[in-house]
PDB file of C-alpha atoms in Angstrom:
ATOM      1  CA  LYS A   1      29.709  95.312   9.422  1.00 68.00           C
ATOM      2  CA  ALA A   2      30.959  94.671  12.957  1.00 81.00           C
ATOM      3  CA  GLY A   3      28.779  92.498  15.001  1.00 93.00           C
ATOM      4  CA  VAL A   4      27.294  93.055  18.419  1.00 96.00           C
ATOM      5  CA  THR A   5      30.014  93.536  21.043  1.00 97.00           C
ATOM      6  CA  GLN A   6      29.605  93.156  24.726  1.00 97.00           C
ATOM      7  CA  THR A   7      31.981  94.028  27.575  1.00 97.00           C
ATOM      8  CA  PRO A   8      33.285  92.655  29.739  1.00 97.00           C
ATOM      9  CA  ARG A   9      33.160  88.990  28.694  1.00 96.00           C
ATOM     10  CA  TYR A  10      33.563  87.669  32.114  1.00 97.00           C
ATOM     11  CA  LEU A  11      32.719  89.125  35.617  1.00 97.00           C
ATOM     12  CA  ILE A  12      33.114  87.812  39.098  1.00 97.00           C
ATOM     13  CA  LYS A  13      31.281  89.632  41.850  1.00 97.00           C
ATOM     14  CA  THR A  14      30.139  88.922  45.403  1.00 97.00           C
ATOM     15  CA  ARG A  15      26.611  89.044  46.763  1.00 97.00           C
ATOM     16  CA  GLY A  16      25.335  92.539  47.437  1.00 97.00           C
ATOM     17  CA  GLN A  17      27.525  94.273  44.954  1.00 97.00           C
ATOM     18  CA  GLN A  18      26.241  95.857  41.776  1.00 97.00           C
ATOM     19  CA  VAL A  19      27.434  95.388  38.256  1.00 98.00           C
ATOM     20  CA  THR A  20      27.076  97.247  34.862  1.00 98.00           C
ATOM     21  CA  LEU A  21      27.247  95.418  31.536  1.00 98.00           C
ATOM     22  CA  SER A  22      27.760  97.094  28.162  1.00 98.00           C
ATOM     23  CA  CYS A  23      26.473  96.423  24.649  1.00 98.00           C
ATOM     24  CA  SER A  24      27.288  98.008  21.400  1.00 97.00           C
ATOM     25  CA  PRO A  25      24.735  97.071  18.682  1.00 97.00           C
ATOM     26  CA  ILE A  26      25.450  96.578  15.124  1.00 96.00           C
ATOM     27  CA  SER A  27      25.766  99.916  13.286  1.00 95.00           C
ATOM     28  CA  GLY A  28      22.409 101.307  12.257  1.00 93.00           C
ATOM     29  CA  HIS A  29      20.439  99.147  14.699  1.00 94.00           C
ATOM     30  CA  ARG A  30      18.354 101.181  17.061  1.00 93.00           C
ATOM     31  CA  SER A  31      16.737  98.356  19.024  1.00 94.00           C
ATOM     32  CA  VAL A  32      18.798  96.589  21.817  1.00 96.00           C
ATOM     33  CA  SER A  33      17.430  93.707  23.845  1.00 95.00           C
ATOM     34  CA  TRP A  34      18.897  91.891  26.853  1.00 97.00           C
ATOM     35  CA  TYR A  35      18.291  88.358  27.795  1.00 97.00           C
ATOM     36  CA  GLN A  36      19.423  86.266  30.709  1.00 97.00           C
ATOM     37  CA  GLN A  37      20.539  82.640  30.047  1.00 96.00           C
ATOM     38  CA  THR A  38      20.708  80.064  32.837  1.00 94.00           C
ATOM     39  CA  PRO A  39      20.678  76.263  32.767  1.00 90.00           C
ATOM     40  CA  GLY A  40      17.499  76.134  34.789  1.00 85.00           C
ATOM     41  CA  GLN A  41      15.480  78.896  33.277  1.00 87.00           C
ATOM     42  CA  GLY A  42      16.841  78.983  29.689  1.00 90.00           C
ATOM     43  CA  LEU A  43      16.759  82.213  27.773  1.00 94.00           C
ATOM     44  CA  GLN A  44      14.554  84.921  29.463  1.00 95.00           C
ATOM     45  CA  PHE A  45      13.865  88.356  28.093  1.00 94.00           C
ATOM     46  CA  LEU A  46      14.962  91.216  30.375  1.00 96.00           C
ATOM     47  CA  PHE A  47      14.101  94.405  28.429  1.00 94.00           C
ATOM     48  CA  GLU A  48      14.323  96.180  25.159  1.00 94.00           C
ATOM     49  CA  TYR A  49      15.361  99.622  24.365  1.00 95.00           C
ATOM     50  CA  PHE A  50      14.647 101.724  21.325  1.00 93.00           C
ATOM     51  CA  SER A  51      15.796 105.213  20.732  1.00 91.00           C
ATOM     52  CA  GLU A  52      16.823 105.609  24.341  1.00 94.00           C
ATOM     53  CA  THR A  53      13.391 104.485  25.647  1.00 94.00           C
ATOM     54  CA  GLN A  54      12.528 101.142  27.301  1.00 94.00           C
ATOM     55  CA  ARG A  55       9.939  99.735  25.020  1.00 91.00           C
ATOM     56  CA  ASN A  56       9.332  96.291  26.596  1.00 90.00           C
ATOM     57  CA  LYS A  57      10.111  94.739  29.850  1.00 93.00           C
ATOM     58  CA  GLY A  58      10.248  91.040  31.029  1.00 93.00           C
ATOM     59  CA  ASN A  59       9.355  89.774  34.429  1.00 93.00           C
ATOM     60  CA  PHE A  60      12.440  90.654  36.395  1.00 96.00           C
ATOM     61  CA  PRO A  61      12.657  92.477  39.623  1.00 96.00           C
ATOM     62  CA  GLY A  62      13.544  96.200  39.790  1.00 95.00           C
ATOM     63  CA  ARG A  63      17.218  95.339  40.657  1.00 97.00           C
ATOM     64  CA  PHE A  64      17.656  94.832  36.996  1.00 98.00           C
ATOM     65  CA  SER A  65      17.628  98.031  34.979  1.00 97.00           C
ATOM     66  CA  GLY A  66      19.095  99.459  31.773  1.00 97.00           C
ATOM     67  CA  ARG A  67      19.506 102.359  29.582  1.00 97.00           C
ATOM     68  CA  GLN A  68      20.383 103.285  26.095  1.00 97.00           C
ATOM     69  CA  PHE A  69      22.339 106.161  24.788  1.00 96.00           C
ATOM     70  CA  SER A  70      21.913 108.327  21.818  1.00 95.00           C
ATOM     71  CA  ASN A  71      24.482 106.258  19.837  1.00 94.00           C
ATOM     72  CA  SER A  72      22.224 103.124  20.583  1.00 95.00           C
ATOM     73  CA  ARG A  73      24.842 101.694  22.979  1.00 97.00           C
ATOM     74  CA  SER A  74      23.172 100.076  25.936  1.00 98.00           C
ATOM     75  CA  GLU A  75      24.076  99.320  29.453  1.00 98.00           C
ATOM     76  CA  MET A  76      22.461  96.917  31.887  1.00 98.00           C
ATOM     77  CA  ASN A  77      22.822  97.237  35.615  1.00 98.00           C
ATOM     78  CA  VAL A  78      22.043  94.650  38.259  1.00 97.00           C
ATOM     79  CA  SER A  79      22.028  95.986  41.875  1.00 95.00           C
ATOM     80  CA  THR A  80      22.348  94.063  45.147  1.00 96.00           C
ATOM     81  CA  LEU A  81      23.551  90.913  43.439  1.00 97.00           C
ATOM     82  CA  GLU A  82      22.319  87.519  44.497  1.00 97.00           C
ATOM     83  CA  LEU A  83      23.715  84.144  43.808  1.00 97.00           C
ATOM     84  CA  GLY A  84      20.836  83.349  41.421  1.00 95.00           C
ATOM     85  CA  ASP A  85      21.993  86.218  39.176  1.00 97.00           C
ATOM     86  CA  SER A  86      24.894  84.123  37.979  1.00 97.00           C
ATOM     87  CA  ALA A  87      24.163  83.658  34.339  1.00 97.00           C
ATOM     88  CA  LEU A  88      25.147  84.462  30.794  1.00 96.00           C
ATOM     89  CA  TYR A  89      23.718  87.862  29.822  1.00 97.00           C
ATOM     90  CA  LEU A  90      23.139  88.220  26.185  1.00 97.00           C
ATOM     91  CA  CYS A  91      22.574  91.442  24.318  1.00 97.00           C
ATOM     92  CA  ALA A  92      20.865  91.528  20.827  1.00 96.00           C
ATOM     93  CA  SER A  93      20.305  94.204  18.432  1.00 95.00           C
ATOM     94  CA  SER A  94      17.854  94.378  15.443  1.00 93.00           C
ATOM     95  CA  ALA A  95      16.888  96.827  12.719  1.00 89.00           C
ATOM     96  CA  GLY A  96      13.092  96.850  13.527  1.00 80.00           C
ATOM     97  CA  LEU A  97      10.176  95.288  15.228  1.00 77.00           C
ATOM     98  CA  ALA A  98      10.058  91.386  14.976  1.00 76.00           C
ATOM     99  CA  ASN A  99      13.210  91.459  12.751  1.00 85.00           C
ATOM    100  CA  GLU A 100      15.887  88.849  13.383  1.00 89.00           C
ATOM    101  CA  GLN A 101      17.960  89.742  16.436  1.00 92.00           C
ATOM    102  CA  PHE A 102      21.693  89.455  16.199  1.00 94.00           C
ATOM    103  CA  PHE A 103      23.340  88.485  19.477  1.00 95.00           C
ATOM    104  CA  GLY A 104      26.608  89.301  21.025  1.00 96.00           C
ATOM    105  CA  PRO A 105      28.962  86.757  22.692  1.00 94.00           C
ATOM    106  CA  GLY A 106      27.506  87.487  26.128  1.00 96.00           C
ATOM    107  CA  THR A 107      28.837  88.410  29.473  1.00 97.00           C
ATOM    108  CA  ARG A 108      29.391  85.551  31.898  1.00 96.00           C
ATOM    109  CA  LEU A 109      28.585  86.882  35.357  1.00 98.00           C
ATOM    110  CA  THR A 110      29.435  84.793  38.429  1.00 97.00           C
ATOM    111  CA  VAL A 111      28.232  85.911  41.751  1.00 97.00           C
ATOM    112  CA  LEU A 112      29.978  84.383  44.813  1.00 96.00           C
TER     113      LEU A 112
ATOM    114  CA  ALA B  10       0.304  83.872  26.368  1.00 79.00           C
ATOM    115  CA  GLN B  11       3.226  83.020  24.036  1.00 88.00           C
ATOM    116  CA  LYS B  12       5.042  79.671  24.578  1.00 93.00           C
ATOM    117  CA  VAL B  13       7.587  77.673  22.642  1.00 97.00           C
ATOM    118  CA  THR B  14       8.080  74.029  23.308  1.00 97.00           C
ATOM    119  CA  GLN B  15      11.090  71.966  22.208  1.00 97.00           C
ATOM    120  CA  ALA B  16      10.347  68.591  23.570  1.00 95.00           C
ATOM    121  CA  GLN B  17      13.680  67.022  22.499  1.00 96.00           C
ATOM    122  CA  THR B  18      16.200  67.980  25.088  1.00 96.00           C
ATOM    123  CA  GLU B  19      19.130  66.029  23.633  1.00 97.00           C
ATOM    124  CA  ILE B  20      19.684  64.206  20.366  1.00 97.00           C
ATOM    125  CA  SER B  21      22.712  62.168  19.180  1.00 97.00           C
ATOM    126  CA  VAL B  22      23.163  61.165  15.583  1.00 97.00           C
ATOM    127  CA  VAL B  23      25.967  59.727  13.657  1.00 97.00           C
ATOM    128  CA  GLU B  24      27.541  61.896  11.018  1.00 97.00           C
ATOM    129  CA  LYS B  25      25.653  61.902   7.624  1.00 97.00           C
ATOM    130  CA  GLU B  26      22.356  60.981   9.258  1.00 97.00           C
ATOM    131  CA  ASP B  27      19.453  63.283   8.793  1.00 97.00           C
ATOM    132  CA  VAL B  28      17.906  64.802  11.967  1.00 98.00           C
ATOM    133  CA  THR B  29      14.768  66.782  12.617  1.00 98.00           C
ATOM    134  CA  LEU B  30      14.460  69.254  15.567  1.00 98.00           C
ATOM    135  CA  ASP B  31      10.870  69.804  16.626  1.00 97.00           C
ATOM    136  CA  CYS B  32       9.287  73.113  17.729  1.00 98.00           C
ATOM    137  CA  VAL B  33       5.766  73.627  18.813  1.00 98.00           C
ATOM    138  CA  TYR B  34       4.445  77.164  19.599  1.00 97.00           C
ATOM    139  CA  GLU B  35       1.405  78.680  21.197  1.00 96.00           C
ATOM    140  CA  THR B  36       0.095  82.161  20.599  1.00 94.00           C
ATOM    141  CA  ARG B  37      -3.196  83.946  20.262  1.00 91.00           C
ATOM    142  CA  ASP B  38      -1.826  86.503  17.769  1.00 90.00           C
ATOM    143  CA  THR B  39      -2.618  86.120  14.123  1.00 89.00           C
ATOM    144  CA  THR B  40       0.633  87.892  13.074  1.00 91.00           C
ATOM    145  CA  TYR B  41       3.823  86.552  14.539  1.00 93.00           C
ATOM    146  CA  TYR B  42       7.335  85.507  13.699  1.00 93.00           C
ATOM    147  CA  LEU B  43       9.301  82.312  14.199  1.00 95.00           C
ATOM    148  CA  PHE B  44      12.996  81.965  14.392  1.00 95.00           C
ATOM    149  CA  TRP B  45      15.686  79.372  14.693  1.00 97.00           C
ATOM    150  CA  TYR B  46      19.041  80.022  16.316  1.00 97.00           C
ATOM    151  CA  LYS B  47      22.144  77.941  16.803  1.00 97.00           C
ATOM    152  CA  GLN B  48      24.393  78.163  19.889  1.00 95.00           C
ATOM    153  CA  PRO B  49      27.665  76.422  19.414  1.00 93.00           C
ATOM    154  CA  PRO B  50      29.921  75.681  22.355  1.00 89.00           C
ATOM    155  CA  SER B  51      31.474  79.247  21.930  1.00 86.00           C
ATOM    156  CA  GLY B  52      28.117  80.518  23.337  1.00 86.00           C
ATOM    157  CA  GLU B  53      27.164  83.057  20.715  1.00 89.00           C
ATOM    158  CA  LEU B  54      23.705  82.687  19.299  1.00 94.00           C
ATOM    159  CA  VAL B  55      23.727  82.621  15.433  1.00 95.00           C
ATOM    160  CA  PHE B  56      20.603  83.444  13.583  1.00 94.00           C
ATOM    161  CA  LEU B  57      19.401  80.826  11.106  1.00 95.00           C
ATOM    162  CA  ILE B  58      16.051  81.763   9.779  1.00 93.00           C
ATOM    163  CA  ARG B  59      12.936  83.959  10.298  1.00 92.00           C
ATOM    164  CA  ARG B  60       9.523  83.133   9.179  1.00 92.00           C
ATOM    165  CA  ASN B  61       6.229  85.183   9.387  1.00 91.00           C
ATOM    166  CA  SER B  62       2.952  83.585  10.135  1.00 92.00           C
ATOM    167  CA  PHE B  63       1.585  84.297   6.704  1.00 90.00           C
ATOM    168  CA  ASP B  64       4.293  82.465   4.794  1.00 87.00           C
ATOM    169  CA  GLU B  65       3.928  78.737   5.211  1.00 84.00           C
ATOM    170  CA  GLN B  66       6.185  77.848   2.424  1.00 83.00           C
ATOM    171  CA  ASN B  67       8.984  75.553   3.416  1.00 85.00           C
ATOM    172  CA  GLU B  68      12.461  76.755   3.072  1.00 86.00           C
ATOM    173  CA  ILE B  69      15.791  75.070   2.133  1.00 87.00           C
ATOM    174  CA  SER B  70      19.121  76.438   2.596  1.00 89.00           C
ATOM    175  CA  GLY B  71      21.881  73.978   1.710  1.00 93.00           C
ATOM    176  CA  ARG B  72      21.642  71.125   4.151  1.00 95.00           C
ATOM    177  CA  TYR B  73      18.989  72.982   6.313  1.00 95.00           C
ATOM    178  CA  SER B  74      15.326  72.975   5.687  1.00 94.00           C
ATOM    179  CA  TRP B  75      12.323  74.230   7.728  1.00 94.00           C
ATOM    180  CA  ASN B  76       8.827  72.990   7.746  1.00 95.00           C
ATOM    181  CA  PHE B  77       6.256  75.503   9.020  1.00 95.00           C
ATOM    182  CA  GLN B  78       2.751  74.060   9.585  1.00 94.00           C
ATOM    183  CA  LYS B  79       0.306  76.521  11.018  1.00 93.00           C
ATOM    184  CA  SER B  80      -2.407  73.799  11.428  1.00 93.00           C
ATOM    185  CA  THR B  81      -0.269  72.076  13.958  1.00 95.00           C
ATOM    186  CA  SER B  82       1.470  75.139  15.235  1.00 95.00           C
ATOM    187  CA  SER B  83       4.873  73.601  14.391  1.00 96.00           C
ATOM    188  CA  PHE B  84       8.172  74.888  12.914  1.00 96.00           C
ATOM    189  CA  ASN B  85      10.472  71.988  12.519  1.00 97.00           C
ATOM    190  CA  PHE B  86      13.976  72.122  11.508  1.00 96.00           C
ATOM    191  CA  THR B  87      15.839  69.369   9.451  1.00 96.00           C
ATOM    192  CA  ILE B  88      19.503  69.012   8.957  1.00 97.00           C
ATOM    193  CA  THR B  89      20.413  66.722   6.117  1.00 96.00           C
ATOM    194  CA  ALA B  90      23.574  64.691   6.119  1.00 97.00           C
ATOM    195  CA  SER B  91      24.646  66.018   9.473  1.00 97.00           C
ATOM    196  CA  GLN B  92      28.272  67.001  10.185  1.00 97.00           C
ATOM    197  CA  VAL B  93      30.210  67.272  13.343  1.00 96.00           C
ATOM    198  CA  VAL B  94      30.097  71.084  12.967  1.00 95.00           C
ATOM    199  CA  ASP B  95      26.413  70.932  13.458  1.00 97.00           C
ATOM    200  CA  SER B  96      26.798  69.898  16.990  1.00 97.00           C
ATOM    201  CA  ALA B  97      25.306  72.752  19.065  1.00 97.00           C
ATOM    202  CA  VAL B  98      22.223  73.682  21.052  1.00 97.00           C
ATOM    203  CA  TYR B  99      19.377  74.926  18.699  1.00 98.00           C
ATOM    204  CA  PHE B 100      16.718  77.269  19.813  1.00 97.00           C
ATOM    205  CA  CYS B 101      13.228  77.997  18.347  1.00 97.00           C
ATOM    206  CA  ALA B 102      11.825  81.393  19.203  1.00 96.00           C
ATOM    207  CA  LEU B 103       8.615  83.230  18.758  1.00 95.00           C
ATOM    208  CA  SER B 104       8.043  87.023  18.461  1.00 92.00           C
ATOM    209  CA  GLU B 105       4.800  89.064  18.477  1.00 86.00           C
ATOM    210  CA  ALA B 106       4.435  91.361  15.485  1.00 79.00           C
ATOM    211  CA  LEU B 107       4.721  94.576  17.390  1.00 79.00           C
ATOM    212  CA  LYS B 108       7.374  93.700  19.946  1.00 78.00           C
ATOM    213  CA  ASN B 109      10.953  92.823  19.931  1.00 77.00           C
ATOM    214  CA  GLN B 110      10.486  90.342  22.749  1.00 85.00           C
ATOM    215  CA  PHE B 111      11.458  86.842  21.831  1.00 91.00           C
ATOM    216  CA  TYR B 112      10.113  83.771  23.597  1.00 94.00           C
ATOM    217  CA  PHE B 113      12.612  81.032  23.402  1.00 95.00           C
ATOM    218  CA  GLY B 114      12.133  77.315  23.703  1.00 96.00           C
ATOM    219  CA  THR B 115      14.413  75.362  26.102  1.00 95.00           C
ATOM    220  CA  GLY B 116      16.679  74.274  23.298  1.00 96.00           C
ATOM    221  CA  THR B 117      17.687  70.976  21.699  1.00 97.00           C
ATOM    222  CA  SER B 118      21.252  69.884  22.236  1.00 97.00           C
ATOM    223  CA  LEU B 119      22.443  68.086  19.078  1.00 98.00           C
ATOM    224  CA  THR B 120      25.568  65.957  19.141  1.00 97.00           C
ATOM    225  CA  VAL B 121      26.845  64.646  15.768  1.00 97.00           C
ATOM    226  CA  ILE B 122      29.082  61.605  16.358  1.00 97.00           C
ATOM    227  CA  PRO B 123      31.920  61.209  13.717  1.00 95.00           C
TER     228      PRO B 123
END
């Protein structure tokens, strides 16, 4: 089975712009979660989607949003980028609640 | 509230030494799940183990072993006869039973010196 894929792998944006990141889960996995990883804050949960519905949400501002499509692929959008949004954004898929999550390679976002 | 503490920020060992990575968690749930992940320099998190709160049996997988003690809220990870390829950041995580929201510790960076 192919693993979790994320595109693009690297992004450079400037403050105020918006960005969309994409994630394709492992085939058959309907749950997709997003995490932000920074040196200062570590790994923080953004949100989780299941069957095109946001099921859980972390403590991030409304500038961070996401969606899931009928094929379980997910996108994450960050609007009005700030310098502090520079991070590695990781997507993970799982087969069910509290199952192990399988992570993609991440998208490294740099905001200048 | 859920919380995972990995007090060891960085550990260095010489190849073939044994090393234990500590993980202490906090939760009010009676049913929960614990995980360990490895993040090598390439950046991709690799799943190592999942353990539910009702299964306190220790587990061994090759050179890896895990010690789950509910009484002390700990889920420690031991690497026996460490190798250079074990160099990575290791994360412990906690998940509630009815959510796919992982709470990660801050990670332990392990360096194995040849």
